[in-house]
Coordinates of C-alpha atoms and ligand atoms in Angstrom, one line a residue:
M1328 CA 11.4 -1.4 24.7
V1329 CA 12.3 -1.2 21.0
T1330 CA 14.5 -4.0 19.7
R1331 CA 17.1 -2.7 17.2
S1332 CA 17.2 -4.4 13.9
D1333 CA 20.5 -5.2 12.2
Q1334 CA 19.2 -4.2 8.8
R1335 CA 20.5 -0.8 7.7
F1336 CA 18.6 1.6 5.5
L1337 CA 20.4 4.3 3.7
V1338 CA 18.0 6.7 2.0
G1339 CA 17.9 10.3 0.9
L1340 CA 16.4 13.2 -1.0
I1341 CA 17.5 14.7 -4.3
G1342 CA 16.3 18.2 -5.2
A1343 CA 17.3 21.8 -5.4
G1344 CA 17.2 24.2 -2.4
I1345 CA 16.3 21.4 0.1
G1346 CA 18.4 22.5 3.0
T1347 CA 15.4 23.1 5.3
S1348 CA 13.6 19.9 4.3
M1349 CA 11.8 18.2 7.2
S1350 CA 12.1 14.7 5.5
P1351 CA 15.2 13.7 7.5
P1352 CA 13.7 14.1 11.0
L1353 CA 10.3 12.9 9.8
H1354 CA 11.7 9.6 8.5
E1355 CA 14.4 9.1 11.1
L1356 CA 12.1 9.7 14.1
E1357 CA 9.7 7.0 12.9
A1358 CA 12.6 4.6 12.1
D1359 CA 14.0 5.1 15.6
R1360 CA 10.7 4.1 17.1
Q1361 CA 10.6 1.1 15.0
G1362 CA 14.1 0.1 16.0
L1363 CA 15.6 0.5 12.5
R1364 CA 19.1 1.7 11.6
Y1365 CA 18.0 4.4 9.1
Y1366 CA 20.0 7.3 7.7
Y1367 CA 18.3 10.0 5.6
Q1368 CA 20.8 12.1 3.5
L1369 CA 20.0 15.4 1.8
I1370 CA 21.5 15.5 -1.7
D1371 CA 21.1 19.1 -3.0
L1372 CA 21.5 19.5 -6.8
H1373 CA 22.7 23.1 -6.3
D1374 CA 25.8 21.8 -4.4
R1375 CA 26.7 18.8 -6.5
G1376 CA 27.1 19.8 -10.2
Q1377 CA 25.9 16.3 -11.1
T1378 CA 22.9 15.1 -13.0
V1379 CA 20.0 13.2 -11.4
G1380 CA 21.1 10.1 -13.4
E1381 CA 24.7 10.3 -12.1
L1382 CA 23.4 10.8 -8.5
L1383 CA 21.0 7.9 -8.8
A1384 CA 23.8 5.6 -10.1
A1385 CA 26.1 6.7 -7.3
A1386 CA 23.5 6.1 -4.7
R1387 CA 22.7 2.7 -6.0
G1388 CA 26.4 1.8 -6.1
L1389 CA 26.9 3.0 -2.5
G1390 CA 24.1 0.7 -1.2
F1391 CA 21.2 3.2 -0.8
R1392 CA 17.8 1.5 -0.4
G1393 CA 16.1 4.4 -2.2
L1394 CA 15.6 8.1 -2.7
N1395 CA 12.9 10.7 -2.5
I1396 CA 12.9 13.0 -5.5
T1397 CA 11.6 16.6 -5.4
H1398 CA 11.6 19.8 -7.4
P1399 CA 12.9 20.1 -10.1
A1400 CA 13.7 16.5 -10.8
K1401 CA 10.4 14.6 -10.5
Q1402 CA 10.0 14.3 -14.3
E1403 CA 13.7 14.3 -15.3
V1404 CA 14.3 11.2 -13.2
L1405 CA 11.9 9.1 -15.3
E1406 CA 14.5 8.4 -18.0
Y1407 CA 16.8 6.7 -15.5
L1408 CA 14.3 4.2 -14.2
D1409 CA 13.6 0.6 -15.2
E1410 CA 10.0 0.4 -14.0
L1411 CA 7.2 2.7 -12.8
S1412 CA 4.3 2.0 -10.4
P1413 CA 0.9 2.5 -11.8
E1414 CA 0.5 5.9 -10.0
A1415 CA 3.9 7.2 -11.2
A1416 CA 3.0 6.1 -14.8
E1417 CA -0.4 7.9 -14.7
L1418 CA 1.1 11.1 -13.3
G1419 CA 4.3 11.0 -15.3
A1420 CA 6.2 12.0 -12.1
V1421 CA 8.2 10.2 -9.5
N1422 CA 8.9 11.3 -5.9
T1423 CA 10.2 8.0 -4.6
V1424 CA 12.8 5.6 -6.2
V1425 CA 13.4 2.2 -4.8
F1426 CA 16.6 0.2 -5.7
E1427 CA 15.3 -3.4 -6.1
P1428 CA 17.7 -6.2 -7.0
G1429 CA 18.6 -5.6 -10.7
R1430 CA 16.1 -2.8 -11.3
T1431 CA 15.3 0.7 -10.2
V1432 CA 11.6 1.4 -9.6
G1433 CA 9.8 4.8 -9.6
H1434 CA 6.8 5.5 -7.4
N1435 CA 4.6 8.5 -6.7
T1436 CA 3.3 8.9 -3.1
D1437 CA 2.1 12.5 -3.6
R1438 CA -1.4 11.2 -4.7
Y1439 CA -1.8 9.0 -1.6
G1440 CA -0.4 11.9 0.5
F1441 CA -3.0 14.4 -0.8
A1442 CA -5.9 11.8 -0.5
A1443 CA -4.9 10.8 3.0
G1444 CA -4.5 14.4 4.2
L1445 CA -7.8 15.4 2.8
S1446 CA -9.8 12.5 4.3
R1447 CA -8.2 13.2 7.7
A1448 CA -8.8 16.9 7.7
L1449 CA -12.2 16.9 5.9
P1450 CA -14.0 13.7 6.5
G1451 CA -17.4 13.4 4.9
V1452 CA -17.2 16.6 2.8
P1453 CA -19.2 16.6 -0.5
F1454 CA -17.2 15.9 -3.6
E1455 CA -19.6 16.4 -6.5
H1456 CA -17.8 19.5 -8.0
V1457 CA -14.3 20.8 -7.2
V1458 CA -12.4 23.8 -8.5
Q1459 CA -8.7 23.1 -8.8
L1460 CA -6.2 25.9 -9.4
G1461 CA -2.8 24.7 -10.7
A1462 CA -2.1 21.8 -13.0
G1463 CA 1.7 21.3 -12.4
G1464 CA 3.4 18.5 -10.5
A1465 CA 1.3 18.8 -7.3
G1466 CA -1.8 19.5 -9.3
A1467 CA -1.5 16.2 -11.2
A1468 CA -1.4 14.2 -7.9
V1469 CA -4.3 16.3 -6.6
A1470 CA -6.5 15.7 -9.7
S1471 CA -5.9 12.0 -9.6
A1472 CA -6.7 11.8 -5.9
L1473 CA -9.9 13.8 -6.4
A1474 CA -11.0 11.4 -9.1
A1475 CA -10.4 8.4 -6.7
A1476 CA -12.2 10.2 -3.9
G1477 CA -15.3 10.4 -6.1
V1478 CA -15.3 13.9 -7.6
R1479 CA -17.7 13.9 -10.6
R1480 CA -16.8 17.3 -12.0
L1481 CA -13.4 18.9 -11.8
T1482 CA -12.9 22.5 -13.0
L1483 CA -9.3 23.1 -13.7
A1484 CA -7.5 26.5 -14.1
D1485 CA -3.9 27.1 -14.8
L1486 CA -2.2 30.2 -16.1
D1487 CA -0.6 27.9 -18.6
A1488 CA -3.6 26.5 -20.5
G1489 CA -1.4 23.8 -22.2
R1490 CA -0.6 22.3 -18.8
A1491 CA -4.2 22.2 -17.9
R1492 CA -5.0 20.5 -21.2
R1493 CA -2.3 17.9 -20.6
L1494 CA -3.5 17.1 -17.2
A1495 CA -7.1 16.9 -18.4
R1496 CA -6.0 14.4 -21.0
A1497 CA -4.1 12.3 -18.4
M1498 CA -7.3 12.3 -16.2
S1499 CA -9.2 10.5 -19.0
V1500 CA -8.2 7.3 -17.3
H1501 CA -10.9 8.2 -14.8
P1502 CA -14.1 8.2 -16.8
S1503 CA -16.2 8.9 -13.7
M1504 CA -14.8 12.4 -13.5
T1505 CA -15.4 15.1 -16.2
V1506 CA -12.7 17.8 -16.4
E1507 CA -13.5 21.3 -17.6
I1508 CA -10.7 23.7 -18.3
I1509 CA -11.2 27.4 -17.6
G1510 CA -9.0 30.5 -17.4
P1511 CA -8.1 31.6 -13.8
A1512 CA -10.3 34.7 -14.3
D1513 CA -13.4 32.5 -14.5
A1514 CA -12.7 30.6 -11.2
P1515 CA -14.9 33.0 -9.1
E1516 CA -17.9 32.2 -11.3
R1517 CA -17.4 28.4 -11.1
L1518 CA -16.8 28.6 -7.4
K1519 CA -20.4 29.7 -6.9
T1520 CA -21.6 26.1 -7.5
A1521 CA -18.6 24.2 -6.2
D1522 CA -18.3 22.0 -3.1
G1523 CA -14.6 22.5 -2.7
L1524 CA -11.6 24.5 -3.8
V1525 CA -8.0 23.2 -4.0
N1526 CA -5.0 25.4 -4.5
A1527 CA -2.2 23.6 -6.2
T1528 CA -0.4 26.8 -7.4
P1529 CA 2.6 28.2 -5.6
I1530 CA 0.6 31.4 -4.7
G1531 CA 0.7 31.8 -1.0
M1532 CA 4.0 30.0 -0.4
E1533 CA 7.1 31.8 1.0
G1534 CA 8.3 34.1 -1.7
H1535 CA 4.9 34.0 -3.5
P1536 CA 2.6 36.0 -1.3
G1537 CA -1.1 36.5 -2.0
V1538 CA -4.2 34.4 -2.7
P1539 CA -5.0 32.5 -5.9
V1540 CA -8.6 33.7 -5.7
A1541 CA -10.0 36.7 -3.8
P1542 CA -11.5 35.7 -0.4
E1543 CA -14.9 37.2 -1.1
H1544 CA -15.5 34.4 -3.6
L1545 CA -15.3 31.8 -0.8
H1546 CA -19.0 31.1 -0.1
A1547 CA -20.5 29.5 3.0
G1548 CA -20.3 25.7 2.9
L1549 CA -17.3 25.6 0.6
W1550 CA -14.3 23.5 1.8
V1551 CA -10.8 24.7 1.0
A1552 CA -7.6 22.7 0.6
D1553 CA -4.1 24.0 0.0
V1554 CA -1.0 21.9 -1.0
I1555 CA 1.4 24.5 0.2
Y1556 CA 3.1 23.7 3.5
R1557 CA 5.6 26.6 3.7
P1558 CA 3.8 28.2 5.5
L1559 CA 1.1 25.9 6.8
E1560 CA -1.3 28.7 7.2
T1561 CA -1.4 30.3 3.8
E1562 CA -3.4 33.5 3.2
L1563 CA -6.0 31.4 1.5
I1564 CA -6.3 29.0 4.5
R1565 CA -6.5 31.9 6.9
A1566 CA -9.2 33.7 4.8
A1567 CA -11.2 30.5 4.6
R1568 CA -10.9 29.8 8.4
D1569 CA -11.9 33.4 9.1
R1570 CA -15.1 32.7 7.2
G1571 CA -15.8 29.6 9.2
L1572 CA -15.1 27.2 6.3
R1573 CA -13.6 23.7 6.7
V1574 CA -9.9 23.7 5.6
A1575 CA -7.1 21.2 4.9
D1576 CA -3.6 22.7 4.9
G1577 CA -0.6 21.2 3.0
G1578 CA 0.8 19.5 6.1
G1579 CA -1.3 16.3 5.8
M1580 CA -0.1 15.7 2.2
V1581 CA 3.6 16.2 3.1
V1582 CA 3.4 13.8 6.1
S1583 CA 1.4 11.1 4.3
Q1584 CA 3.7 11.1 1.2
A1585 CA 6.6 10.7 3.6
A1586 CA 4.9 7.9 5.4
A1587 CA 4.1 6.1 2.2
S1588 CA 7.8 6.5 1.1
F1589 CA 8.9 5.1 4.4
R1590 CA 6.8 2.0 3.8
L1591 CA 8.3 1.5 0.3
F1592 CA 11.8 1.8 1.6
T1593 CA 11.4 -0.4 4.7
G1594 CA 8.4 -2.7 4.1
R1595 CA 7.3 -1.5 7.5
T1596 CA 4.0 0.2 8.3
P1597 CA 4.6 3.6 9.7
D1598 CA 2.5 5.1 12.4
E1599 CA 1.0 8.1 10.5
P1600 CA -0.7 9.7 13.5
R1601 CA 2.7 9.7 15.3
M1602 CA 4.4 11.2 12.2
I1603 CA 1.7 13.9 12.1
S1604 CA 2.5 14.7 15.8
D1605 CA 6.2 14.9 14.9
F1606 CA 5.4 17.2 12.0
A1607 CA 3.3 19.5 14.2
R1608 CA 6.1 19.7 16.7
L1609 CA 8.8 20.3 14.1
A1610 CA 6.8 22.8 12.1
G1611 CA 5.1 24.5 15.1
P1612 CA 6.0 27.7 16.9
G1613 CA 9.7 27.5 17.8
G1614 CA 10.1 24.4 15.8
R1615 CA 12.2 23.7 12.8
H1616 CA 11.6 25.7 9.6
V1617 CA 9.8 23.5 7.1
Ligands
NAD2072 P1 4.6 23.5 -10.6 O1 5.4 24.7 -11.0 O2 4.8 22.2 -11.2 O3 3.0 23.9 -10.9 C1 2.4 25.1 -10.5 C2 1.4 25.4 -11.5 O4 0.6 26.5 -11.0 C3 2.0 25.9 -12.8 O5 1.4 25.1 -13.9 C4 1.6 27.4 -13.0 O6 1.3 27.8 -14.3 C5 0.3 27.4 -12.1 N1 -0.1 28.7 -11.6 C6 0.7 29.6 -11.0 N2 0.0 30.7 -10.6 C7 -1.3 30.5 -10.9 C8 -2.5 31.2 -10.8 N3 -2.5 32.3 -10.2 N4 -3.6 30.6 -11.2 C9 -3.6 29.4 -11.8 N5 -2.5 28.7 -12.0 C10 -1.3 29.2 -11.6 O7 4.7 23.5 -9.0 P2 4.3 22.2 -8.1 O8 5.5 21.3 -8.0 O9 3.1 21.6 -8.6 O10 4.2 22.9 -6.7 C11 3.1 23.8 -6.4 C12 3.1 24.0 -4.9 O11 2.7 22.8 -4.3 C13 4.4 24.5 -4.3 O12 4.1 25.5 -3.3 C14 4.9 23.2 -3.6 O13 5.7 23.6 -2.5 C15 3.6 22.6 -3.2 N6 3.8 21.1 -3.0 C16 3.3 20.5 -1.9 C17 3.4 19.2 -1.7 C18 3.0 18.6 -0.4 O14 3.4 17.4 -0.1 N7 2.2 19.3 0.4 C19 4.0 18.4 -2.7 C20 4.4 18.9 -3.9 C21 4.3 20.3 -4.0

């Protein structure tokens, strides 16, 4: 039997258009099993007419333990924080804020989320050369995770070449990985010699149908990862599966970033396999829209 703790955790998510977020049930189901009193509140920027700074100050005043931060506020929130974790400082983006006594600290759990999801879905895959499409917020977490996973050569393509250049500069803290920047049109050529492909663009998510690279360029032996989780099976993931390739969908990243945030908020170790089962149930057929 679970013994209920008297400690209360009030947490939440700040972002825009977050009404269908799965974060509340993902966090609260795990907290319930751990016997915690834990409330996860959605705070939608569209409904509030307040800045991230004002919402942060209000949440702190009301006794929140912390907040998750999502699109479009992951960078904007930086100016309201007293301290950054090393991951958040490297990526220049924060998805988790913790209210410590006398200071507000920003963390980034997206990098851990991608790394954990990838190693669960694709254990033992080769990492010598990876092509990554998209150098935005998710792309920064992906590139950093790939460097830590042992990628030696990263080929990076973004429609916005300036974004790709900025990310390549940020990755210079990982001297074991060389970063080459190409235009998206050159991705098929580079894929010929690559071990893996990661999609960190929005192409394939709801409202952005399509594939970021034509399926005929997915060669035998390539592994394919997507950060998109709405839907879980993107056109790219489906095309790769149809070709018999090993794939990692965006669900692993979203669950593991939530698990890492839960740990930061509570100091408790979440049971990630259990949270993955929750996610599968919530996102699966007849489940909640993610
Ligand atoms: P973003 O806007 O910050 O970055 C997207 C980048 O992709 C932009 O730089 C854009 O120029 C580039 N791009 C768009 N089309 C392209 C193309 N055809 N070729 C090359 N580059 C292209 O967005 P983001 O916050 O990084 O989010 C990207 C996706 O990742 C979204 O679908 C989001 O839902 C998803 N995401 C998933 C997780 C997760 O936990 N699984 C976390 C964060 C974001």
